[in-house]
């Protein structure tokens, strides 16, 4: 008796899980499900491109500062901080 009850409960749990997975798969193949996946993927790409842009901008600022330090004349040397330029002699 207890063995049969166990198999009935196990069957109900496995059946419920299978129905749940089938519903998820069916919803994923609807136009709204596909649109949601594409929207999420595009959002991920936008975030990655934003991070890449920030990293590249920082690298360009660092390289520009290094070039200014190396090639600017000693008397009128200029340094770059963020987006503003200041004379070294003014500091």
PDB file of N, CA and C in Angstrom:
ATOM      1  N   UNK A   1       0.823  -1.190   0.000  1.00  0.00           N
ATOM      2  CA  UNK A   1       0.000   0.000   0.000  1.00  0.00           C
ATOM      3  C   UNK A   1       0.871   1.260   0.000  1.00  0.00           C
ATOM      4  N   UNK A   2       1.870   1.298   0.889  1.00  0.00           N
ATOM      5  CA  UNK A   2       2.741   2.470   0.966  1.00  0.00           C
ATOM      6  C   UNK A   2       3.589   2.564  -0.295  1.00  0.00           C
ATOM      7  N   UNK A   3       3.989   1.462  -0.860  1.00  0.00           N
ATOM      8  CA  UNK A   3       4.773   1.451  -2.095  1.00  0.00           C
ATOM      9  C   UNK A   3       3.996   2.056  -3.255  1.00  0.00           C
ATOM     10  N   UNK A   4       2.724   1.680  -3.353  1.00  0.00           N
ATOM     11  CA  UNK A   4       1.888   2.224  -4.424  1.00  0.00           C
ATOM     12  C   UNK A   4       1.687   3.723  -4.231  1.00  0.00           C
ATOM     13  N   UNK A   5       1.475   4.151  -2.996  1.00  0.00           N
ATOM     14  CA  UNK A   5       1.300   5.580  -2.696  1.00  0.00           C
ATOM     15  C   UNK A   5       2.555   6.362  -3.071  1.00  0.00           C
ATOM     16  N   UNK A   6       3.724   5.766  -2.795  1.00  0.00           N
ATOM     17  CA  UNK A   6       4.983   6.409  -3.176  1.00  0.00           C
ATOM     18  C   UNK A   6       5.072   6.582  -4.688  1.00  0.00           C
ATOM     19  N   UNK A   7       4.726   5.541  -5.448  1.00  0.00           N
ATOM     20  CA  UNK A   7       4.793   5.619  -6.904  1.00  0.00           C
ATOM     21  C   UNK A   7       3.769   6.602  -7.467  1.00  0.00           C
ATOM     22  N   UNK A   8       2.604   6.700  -6.844  1.00  0.00           N
ATOM     23  CA  UNK A   8       1.603   7.676  -7.285  1.00  0.00           C
ATOM     24  C   UNK A   8       2.131   9.089  -7.040  1.00  0.00           C
ATOM     25  N   UNK A   9       2.716   9.330  -5.869  1.00  0.00           N
ATOM     26  CA  UNK A   9       3.249  10.662  -5.558  1.00  0.00           C
ATOM     27  C   UNK A   9       4.427  10.992  -6.472  1.00  0.00           C
ATOM     28  N   UNK A  10       5.322  10.037  -6.687  1.00  0.00           N
ATOM     29  CA  UNK A  10       6.468  10.264  -7.562  1.00  0.00           C
ATOM     30  C   UNK A  10       6.000  10.532  -8.984  1.00  0.00           C
ATOM     31  N   UNK A  11       4.996   9.799  -9.443  1.00  0.00           N
ATOM     32  CA  UNK A  11       4.450  10.023 -10.780  1.00  0.00           C
ATOM     33  C   UNK A  11       3.821  11.402 -10.913  1.00  0.00           C
ATOM     34  N   UNK A  12       3.136  11.847  -9.863  1.00  0.00           N
ATOM     35  CA  UNK A  12       2.524  13.177  -9.887  1.00  0.00           C
ATOM     36  C   UNK A  12       3.596  14.262  -9.950  1.00  0.00           C
ATOM     37  N   UNK A  13       4.661  14.086  -9.193  1.00  0.00           N
ATOM     38  CA  UNK A  13       5.745  15.073  -9.195  1.00  0.00           C
ATOM     39  C   UNK A  13       6.438  15.104 -10.555  1.00  0.00           C
ATOM     40  N   UNK A  14       6.782  13.953 -11.090  1.00  0.00           N
ATOM     41  CA  UNK A  14       7.445  13.890 -12.400  1.00  0.00           C
ATOM     42  C   UNK A  14       6.508  14.412 -13.482  1.00  0.00           C
ATOM     43  N   UNK A  15       5.236  14.064 -13.422  1.00  0.00           N
ATOM     44  CA  UNK A  15       4.261  14.559 -14.396  1.00  0.00           C
ATOM     45  C   UNK A  15       4.117  16.074 -14.332  1.00  0.00           C
ATOM     46  N   UNK A  16       4.067  16.611 -13.137  1.00  0.00           N
ATOM     47  CA  UNK A  16       3.982  18.067 -12.982  1.00  0.00           C
ATOM     48  C   UNK A  16       5.210  18.761 -13.540  1.00  0.00           C
ATOM     49  N   UNK A  17       6.377  18.174 -13.301  1.00  0.00           N
ATOM     50  CA  UNK A  17       7.616  18.756 -13.822  1.00  0.00           C
ATOM     51  C   UNK A  17       7.640  18.719 -15.349  1.00  0.00           C
ATOM     52  N   UNK A  18       7.200  17.610 -15.930  1.00  0.00           N
ATOM     53  CA  UNK A  18       7.172  17.480 -17.392  1.00  0.00           C
ATOM     54  C   UNK A  18       6.207  18.501 -17.989  1.00  0.00           C
ATOM     55  N   UNK A  19       5.036  18.664 -17.389  1.00  0.00           N
ATOM     56  CA  UNK A  19       4.072  19.644 -17.888  1.00  0.00           C
ATOM     57  C   UNK A  19       4.648  21.054 -17.780  1.00  0.00           C
ATOM     58  N   UNK A  20       5.317  21.337 -16.676  1.00  0.00           N
ATOM     59  CA  UNK A  20       5.946  22.651 -16.497  1.00  0.00           C
ATOM     60  C   UNK A  20       6.980  22.910 -17.585  1.00  0.00           C
ATOM     61  N   UNK A  21       7.846  21.953 -17.855  1.00  0.00           N
ATOM     62  CA  UNK A  21       8.880  22.123 -18.887  1.00  0.00           C
ATOM     63  C   UNK A  21       8.258  22.262 -20.280  1.00  0.00           C
ATOM     64  N   UNK A  22       7.217  21.498 -20.558  1.00  0.00           N
ATOM     65  CA  UNK A  22       6.550  21.613 -21.855  1.00  0.00           C
ATOM     66  C   UNK A  22       5.910  22.989 -22.032  1.00  0.00           C
ATOM     67  N   UNK A  23       5.307  23.519 -20.986  1.00  0.00           N
ATOM     68  CA  UNK A  23       4.722  24.859 -21.064  1.00  0.00           C
ATOM     69  C   UNK A  23       5.796  25.917 -21.291  1.00  0.00           C
ATOM     70  N   UNK A  24       6.930  25.779 -20.627  1.00  0.00           N
ATOM     71  CA  UNK A  24       8.030  26.732 -20.840  1.00  0.00           C
ATOM     72  C   UNK A  24       8.535  26.663 -22.267  1.00  0.00           C
ATOM     73  N   UNK A  25       8.682  25.469 -22.799  1.00  0.00           N
ATOM     74  CA  UNK A  25       9.156  25.306 -24.172  1.00  0.00           C
ATOM     75  C   UNK A  25       8.131  25.867 -25.161  1.00  0.00           C
ATOM     76  N   UNK A  26       6.868  25.634 -24.906  1.00  0.00           N
ATOM     77  CA  UNK A  26       5.824  26.147 -25.794  1.00  0.00           C
ATOM     78  C   UNK A  26       5.799  27.670 -25.760  1.00  0.00           C
ATOM     79  N   UNK A  27       5.900  28.257 -24.564  1.00  0.00           N
ATOM     80  CA  UNK A  27       5.909  29.718 -24.443  1.00  0.00           C
ATOM     81  C   UNK A  27       7.156  30.331 -25.067  1.00  0.00           C
ATOM     82  N   UNK A  28       8.265  29.623 -25.021  1.00  0.00           N
ATOM     83  CA  UNK A  28       9.508  30.144 -25.600  1.00  0.00           C
ATOM     84  C   UNK A  28       9.426  30.196 -27.112  1.00  0.00           C
ATOM     85  N   UNK A  29       8.572  29.390 -27.725  1.00  0.00           N
ATOM     86  CA  UNK A  29       8.467  29.350 -29.178  1.00  0.00           C
ATOM     87  C   UNK A  29       7.357  30.245 -29.717  1.00  0.00           C
ATOM     88  N   UNK A  30       6.650  30.942 -28.853  1.00  0.00           N
ATOM     89  CA  UNK A  30       5.644  31.893 -29.316  1.00  0.00           C
ATOM     90  C   UNK A  30       6.341  33.179 -29.754  1.00  0.00           C
ATOM     91  N   UNK A  31       5.695  34.021 -30.532  1.00  0.00           N
ATOM     92  CA  UNK A  31       6.321  35.285 -30.941  1.00  0.00           C
ATOM     93  C   UNK A  31       6.739  36.155 -29.760  1.00  0.00           C
ATOM     94  N   UNK A  32       5.924  36.201 -28.712  1.00  0.00           N
ATOM     95  CA  UNK A  32       6.298  36.990 -27.535  1.00  0.00           C
ATOM     96  C   UNK A  32       7.521  36.405 -26.835  1.00  0.00           C
ATOM     97  N   UNK A  33       7.597  35.088 -26.770  1.00  0.00           N
ATOM     98  CA  UNK A  33       8.757  34.451 -26.144  1.00  0.00           C
ATOM     99  C   UNK A  33      10.034  34.709 -26.919  1.00  0.00           C
ATOM    100  N   UNK A  34       9.936  34.637 -28.235  1.00  0.00           N
ATOM    101  CA  UNK A  34      11.115  34.917 -29.066  1.00  0.00           C
ATOM    102  C   UNK A  34      11.511  36.379 -28.932  1.00  0.00           C
ATOM    103  N   UNK A  35      10.527  37.284 -28.926  1.00  0.00           N
ATOM    104  CA  UNK A  35      10.821  38.712 -28.785  1.00  0.00           C
ATOM    105  C   UNK A  35      11.489  39.004 -27.440  1.00  0.00           C
ATOM    106  N   UNK A  36      11.030  38.352 -26.382  1.00  0.00           N
ATOM    107  CA  UNK A  36      11.644  38.551 -25.066  1.00  0.00           C
ATOM    108  C   UNK A  36      13.103  38.105 -25.059  1.00  0.00           C
ATOM    109  N   UNK A  37      13.371  36.954 -25.682  1.00  0.00           N
ATOM    110  CA  UNK A  37      14.755  36.466 -25.724  1.00  0.00           C
ATOM    111  C   UNK A  37      15.640  37.400 -26.530  1.00  0.00           C
ATOM    112  N   UNK A  38      15.125  37.884 -27.659  1.00  0.00           N
ATOM    113  CA  UNK A  38      15.914  38.804 -28.488  1.00  0.00           C
ATOM    114  C   UNK A  38      16.155  40.102 -27.730  1.00  0.00           C
ATOM    115  N   UNK A  39      15.134  40.600 -27.052  1.00  0.00           N
ATOM    116  CA  UNK A  39      15.273  41.840 -26.286  1.00  0.00           C
ATOM    117  C   UNK A  39      16.309  41.686 -25.178  1.00  0.00           C
ATOM    118  N   UNK A  40      16.302  40.565 -24.495  1.00  0.00           N
ATOM    119  CA  UNK A  40      17.294  40.330 -23.442  1.00  0.00           C
ATOM    120  C   UNK A  40      18.694  40.261 -24.021  1.00  0.00           C
ATOM    121  N   UNK A  41      18.838  39.600 -25.161  1.00  0.00           N
ATOM    122  CA  UNK A  41      20.151  39.459 -25.789  1.00  0.00           C
ATOM    123  C   UNK A  41      20.675  40.818 -26.246  1.00  0.00           C
ATOM    124  N   UNK A  42      19.786  41.640 -26.830  1.00  0.00           N
ATOM    125  CA  UNK A  42      20.184  42.971 -27.280  1.00  0.00           C
ATOM    126  C   UNK A  42      20.584  43.821 -26.077  1.00  0.00           C
ATOM    127  N   UNK A  43      19.862  43.692 -24.978  1.00  0.00           N
ATOM    128  CA  UNK A  43      20.222  44.425 -23.760  1.00  0.00           C
ATOM    129  C   UNK A  43      21.602  44.033 -23.254  1.00  0.00           C
ATOM    130  N   UNK A  44      21.915  42.748 -23.323  1.00  0.00           N
ATOM    131  CA  UNK A  44      23.239  42.288 -22.911  1.00  0.00           C
ATOM    132  C   UNK A  44      24.319  42.869 -23.816  1.00  0.00           C
ATOM    133  N   UNK A  45      24.059  42.887 -25.133  1.00  0.00           N
ATOM    134  CA  UNK A  45      25.030  43.430 -26.081  1.00  0.00           C
ATOM    135  C   UNK A  45      25.223  44.930 -25.865  1.00  0.00           C
ATOM    136  N   UNK A  46      24.124  45.644 -25.588  1.00  0.00           N
ATOM    137  CA  UNK A  46      24.244  47.075 -25.339  1.00  0.00           C
ATOM    138  C   UNK A  46      25.111  47.346 -24.116  1.00  0.00           C
ATOM    139  N   UNK A  47      24.918  46.560 -23.064  1.00  0.00           N
ATOM    140  CA  UNK A  47      25.741  46.723 -21.867  1.00  0.00           C
ATOM    141  C   UNK A  47      27.203  46.432 -22.141  1.00  0.00           C
ATOM    142  N   UNK A  48      27.458  45.380 -22.913  1.00  0.00           N
ATOM    143  CA  UNK A  48      28.845  45.035 -23.241  1.00  0.00           C
ATOM    144  C   UNK A  48      29.485  46.119 -24.095  1.00  0.00           C
ATOM    145  N   UNK A  49      28.735  46.666 -25.048  1.00  0.00           N
ATOM    146  CA  UNK A  49      29.282  47.738 -25.884  1.00  0.00           C
ATOM    147  C   UNK A  49      29.526  49.008 -25.071  1.00  0.00           C
ATOM    148  N   UNK A  50      28.670  49.286 -24.106  1.00  0.00           N
ATOM    149  CA  UNK A  50      28.868  50.453 -23.237  1.00  0.00           C
ATOM    150  C   UNK A  50      30.151  50.292 -22.418  1.00  0.00           C
ATOM    151  N   UNK A  51      30.373  49.092 -21.882  1.00  0.00           N
ATOM    152  CA  UNK A  51      31.604  48.833 -21.126  1.00  0.00           C
ATOM    153  C   UNK A  51      32.830  48.950 -22.026  1.00  0.00           C
ATOM    154  N   UNK A  52      32.750  48.423 -23.239  1.00  0.00           N
ATOM    155  CA  UNK A  52      33.859  48.523 -24.178  1.00  0.00           C
ATOM    156  C   UNK A  52      34.150  49.981 -24.504  1.00  0.00           C
ATOM    157  N   UNK A  53      33.120  50.767 -24.724  1.00  0.00           N
ATOM    158  CA  UNK A  53      33.291  52.184 -25.023  1.00  0.00           C
ATOM    159  C   UNK A  53      33.970  52.902 -23.855  1.00  0.00           C
ATOM    160  N   UNK A  54      33.553  52.608 -22.634  1.00  0.00           N
ATOM    161  CA  UNK A  54      34.174  53.233 -21.461  1.00  0.00           C
ATOM    162  C   UNK A  54      35.646  52.840 -21.345  1.00  0.00           C
ATOM    163  N   UNK A  55      35.931  51.570 -21.565  1.00  0.00           N
ATOM    164  CA  UNK A  55      37.323  51.103 -21.488  1.00  0.00           C
ATOM    165  C   UNK A  55      38.185  51.749 -22.567  1.00  0.00           C
ATOM    166  N   UNK A  56      37.656  51.842 -23.774  1.00  0.00           N
ATOM    167  CA  UNK A  56      38.421  52.460 -24.853  1.00  0.00           C
ATOM    168  C   UNK A  56      38.636  53.947 -24.607  1.00  0.00           C
ATOM    169  N   UNK A  57      37.623  54.636 -24.090  1.00  0.00           N
ATOM    170  CA  UNK A  57      37.771  56.063 -23.799  1.00  0.00           C
ATOM    171  C   UNK A  57      38.838  56.275 -22.727  1.00  0.00           C
ATOM    172  N   UNK A  58      38.857  55.446 -21.724  1.00  0.00           N
ATOM    173  CA  UNK A  58      39.880  55.560 -20.671  1.00  0.00           C
ATOM    174  C   UNK A  58      41.276  55.297 -21.238  1.00  0.00           C
ATOM    175  N   UNK A  59      41.394  54.291 -22.101  1.00  0.00           N
ATOM    176  CA  UNK A  59      42.699  53.991 -22.708  1.00  0.00           C
ATOM    177  C   UNK A  59      43.170  55.149 -23.584  1.00  0.00           C
ATOM    178  N   UNK A  60      42.250  55.761 -24.313  1.00  0.00           N
ATOM    179  CA  UNK A  60      42.612  56.901 -25.162  1.00  0.00           C
ATOM    180  C   UNK A  60      43.064  58.070 -24.297  1.00  0.00           C
ATOM    181  N   UNK A  61      42.365  58.342 -23.194  1.00  0.00           N
ATOM    182  CA  UNK A  61      42.774  59.431 -22.292  1.00  0.00           C
ATOM    183  C   UNK A  61      44.158  59.173 -21.713  1.00  0.00           C
ATOM    184  N   UNK A  62      44.419  57.933 -21.311  1.00  0.00           N
ATOM    185  CA  UNK A  62      45.740  57.613 -20.754  1.00  0.00           C
ATOM    186  C   UNK A  62      46.831  57.773 -21.807  1.00  0.00           C
ATOM    187  N   UNK A  63      46.572  57.307 -23.020  1.00  0.00           N
ATOM    188  CA  UNK A  63      47.567  57.420 -24.089  1.00  0.00           C
ATOM    189  C   UNK A  63      47.797  58.875 -24.464  1.00  0.00           C
ATOM    190  N   UNK A  64      46.732  59.661 -24.490  1.00  0.00           N
ATOM    191  CA  UNK A  64      46.865  61.073 -24.809  1.00  0.00           C
ATOM    192  C   UNK A  64      47.688  61.796 -23.742  1.00  0.00           C
ATOM    193  N   UNK A  65      47.435  61.473 -22.494  1.00  0.00           N
ATOM    194  CA  UNK A  65      48.206  62.090 -21.413  1.00  0.00           C
ATOM    195  C   UNK A  65      49.679  61.707 -21.520  1.00  0.00           C
ATOM    196  N   UNK A  66      49.951  60.445 -21.843  1.00  0.00           N
ATOM    197  CA  UNK A  66      51.345  60.014 -21.986  1.00  0.00           C
ATOM    198  C   UNK A  66      52.014  60.724 -23.159  1.00  0.00           C
ATOM    199  N   UNK A  67      51.315  60.866 -24.269  1.00  0.00           N
ATOM    200  CA  UNK A  67      51.889  61.569 -25.418  1.00  0.00           C
ATOM    201  C   UNK A  67      52.116  63.049 -25.117  1.00  0.00           C
ATOM    202  N   UNK A  68      51.193  63.668 -24.402  1.00  0.00           N
ATOM    203  CA  UNK A  68      51.375  65.072 -24.033  1.00  0.00           C
ATOM    204  C   UNK A  68      52.567  65.243 -23.105  1.00  0.00           C
ATOM    205  N   UNK A  69      52.736  64.322 -22.169  1.00  0.00           N
ATOM    206  CA  UNK A  69      53.898  64.406 -21.272  1.00  0.00           C
ATOM    207  C   UNK A  69      55.189  64.252 -22.057  1.00  0.00           C
ATOM    208  N   UNK A  70      55.189  63.382 -23.038  1.00  0.00           N
ATOM    209  CA  UNK A  70      56.413  63.070 -23.771  1.00  0.00           C
ATOM    210  C   UNK A  70      56.767  64.141 -24.798  1.00  0.00           C
ATOM    211  N   UNK A  71      55.790  64.662 -25.511  1.00  0.00           N
ATOM    212  CA  UNK A  71      56.073  65.534 -26.645  1.00  0.00           C
ATOM    213  C   UNK A  71      55.828  67.014 -26.393  1.00  0.00           C
ATOM    214  N   UNK A  72      55.239  67.395 -25.285  1.00  0.00           N
ATOM    215  CA  UNK A  72      54.993  68.819 -25.071  1.00  0.00           C
ATOM    216  C   UNK A  72      56.281  69.509 -24.639  1.00  0.00           C
ATOM    217  N   UNK A  73      56.443  70.789 -25.005  1.00  0.00           N
ATOM    218  CA  UNK A  73      57.653  71.523 -24.593  1.00  0.00           C
ATOM    219  C   UNK A  73      57.708  71.642 -23.071  1.00  0.00           C
ATOM    220  N   UNK A  74      58.913  71.731 -22.545  1.00  0.00           N
ATOM    221  CA  UNK A  74      59.084  71.758 -21.086  1.00  0.00           C
ATOM    222  C   UNK A  74      58.460  73.008 -20.467  1.00  0.00           C
ATOM    223  N   UNK A  75      58.632  74.193 -21.074  1.00  0.00           N
ATOM    224  CA  UNK A  75      58.149  75.435 -20.461  1.00  0.00           C
ATOM    225  C   UNK A  75      56.622  75.514 -20.486  1.00  0.00           C
ATOM    226  N   UNK A  76      56.008  75.178 -21.578  1.00  0.00           N
ATOM    227  CA  UNK A  76      54.561  75.318 -21.706  1.00  0.00           C
ATOM    228  C   UNK A  76      53.852  73.987 -21.627  1.00  0.00           C
ATOM    229  N   UNK A  77      54.396  73.076 -20.895  1.00  0.00           N
ATOM    230  CA  UNK A  77      53.836  71.726 -20.804  1.00  0.00           C
ATOM    231  C   UNK A  77      52.391  71.787 -20.315  1.00  0.00           C
ATOM    232  N   UNK A  78      51.547  70.993 -20.923  1.00  0.00           N
ATOM    233  CA  UNK A  78      50.146  70.946 -20.544  1.00  0.00           C
ATOM    234  C   UNK A  78      49.827  69.523 -20.072  1.00  0.00           C
ATOM    235  N   UNK A  79      48.969  69.428 -19.104  1.00  0.00           N
ATOM    236  CA  UNK A  79      48.540  68.112 -18.639  1.00  0.00           C
ATOM    237  C   UNK A  79      47.035  68.015 -18.804  1.00  0.00           C
ATOM    238  N   UNK A  80      46.552  66.811 -18.979  1.00  0.00           N
ATOM    239  CA  UNK A  80      45.128  66.581 -19.185  1.00  0.00           C
ATOM    240  C   UNK A  80      44.591  65.837 -17.973  1.00  0.00           C
ATOM    241  N   UNK A  81      43.528  66.393 -17.395  1.00  0.00           N
ATOM    242  CA  UNK A  81      42.829  65.726 -16.294  1.00  0.00           C
ATOM    243  C   UNK A  81      41.378  65.597 -16.691  1.00  0.00           C
ATOM    244  N   UNK A  82      40.935  64.384 -16.882  1.00  0.00           N
ATOM    245  CA  UNK A  82      39.548  64.170 -17.296  1.00  0.00           C
ATOM    246  C   UNK A  82      39.313  64.799 -18.646  1.00  0.00           C
ATOM    247  N   UNK A  83      38.447  65.811 -18.698  1.00  0.00           N
ATOM    248  CA  UNK A  83      38.130  66.466 -19.965  1.00  0.00           C
ATOM    249  C   UNK A  83      38.673  67.885 -20.024  1.00  0.00           C
ATOM    250  N   UNK A  84      39.429  68.343 -19.021  1.00  0.00           N
ATOM    251  CA  UNK A  84      39.913  69.722 -19.026  1.00  0.00           C
ATOM    252  C   UNK A  84      41.440  69.740 -19.057  1.00  0.00           C
ATOM    253  N   UNK A  85      41.993  70.738 -19.725  1.00  0.00           N
ATOM    254  CA  UNK A  85      43.431  70.901 -19.799  1.00  0.00           C
ATOM    255  C   UNK A  85      43.846  72.018 -18.859  1.00  0.00           C
ATOM    256  N   UNK A  86      44.982  71.842 -18.195  1.00  0.00           N
ATOM    257  CA  UNK A  86      45.518  72.891 -17.332  1.00  0.00           C
ATOM    258  C   UNK A  86      47.004  73.022 -17.581  1.00  0.00           C
ATOM    259  N   UNK A  87      47.519  74.234 -17.445  1.00  0.00           N
ATOM    260  CA  UNK A  87      48.952  74.440 -17.574  1.00  0.00           C
ATOM    261  C   UNK A  87      49.636  73.897 -16.338  1.00  0.00           C
ATOM    262  N   UNK A  88      50.790  73.267 -16.555  1.00  0.00           N
ATOM    263  CA  UNK A  88      51.554  72.752 -15.434  1.00  0.00           C
ATOM    264  C   UNK A  88      52.073  73.908 -14.600  1.00  0.00           C
ATOM    265  N   UNK A  89      52.420  75.011 -15.235  1.00  0.00           N
ATOM    266  CA  UNK A  89      52.949  76.167 -14.520  1.00  0.00           C
ATOM    267  C   UNK A  89      51.886  76.804 -13.633  1.00  0.00           C
ATOM    268  N   UNK A  90      50.599  76.636 -13.960  1.00  0.00           N
ATOM    269  CA  UNK A  90      49.534  77.229 -13.150  1.00  0.00           C
ATOM    270  C   UNK A  90      49.356  76.545 -11.810  1.00  0.00           C
ATOM    271  N   UNK A  91      49.768  75.286 -11.710  1.00  0.00           N
ATOM    272  CA  UNK A  91      49.554  74.528 -10.469  1.00  0.00           C
ATOM    273  C   UNK A  91      50.484  74.925  -9.396  1.00  0.00           C
TER     274      UNK A  91
END
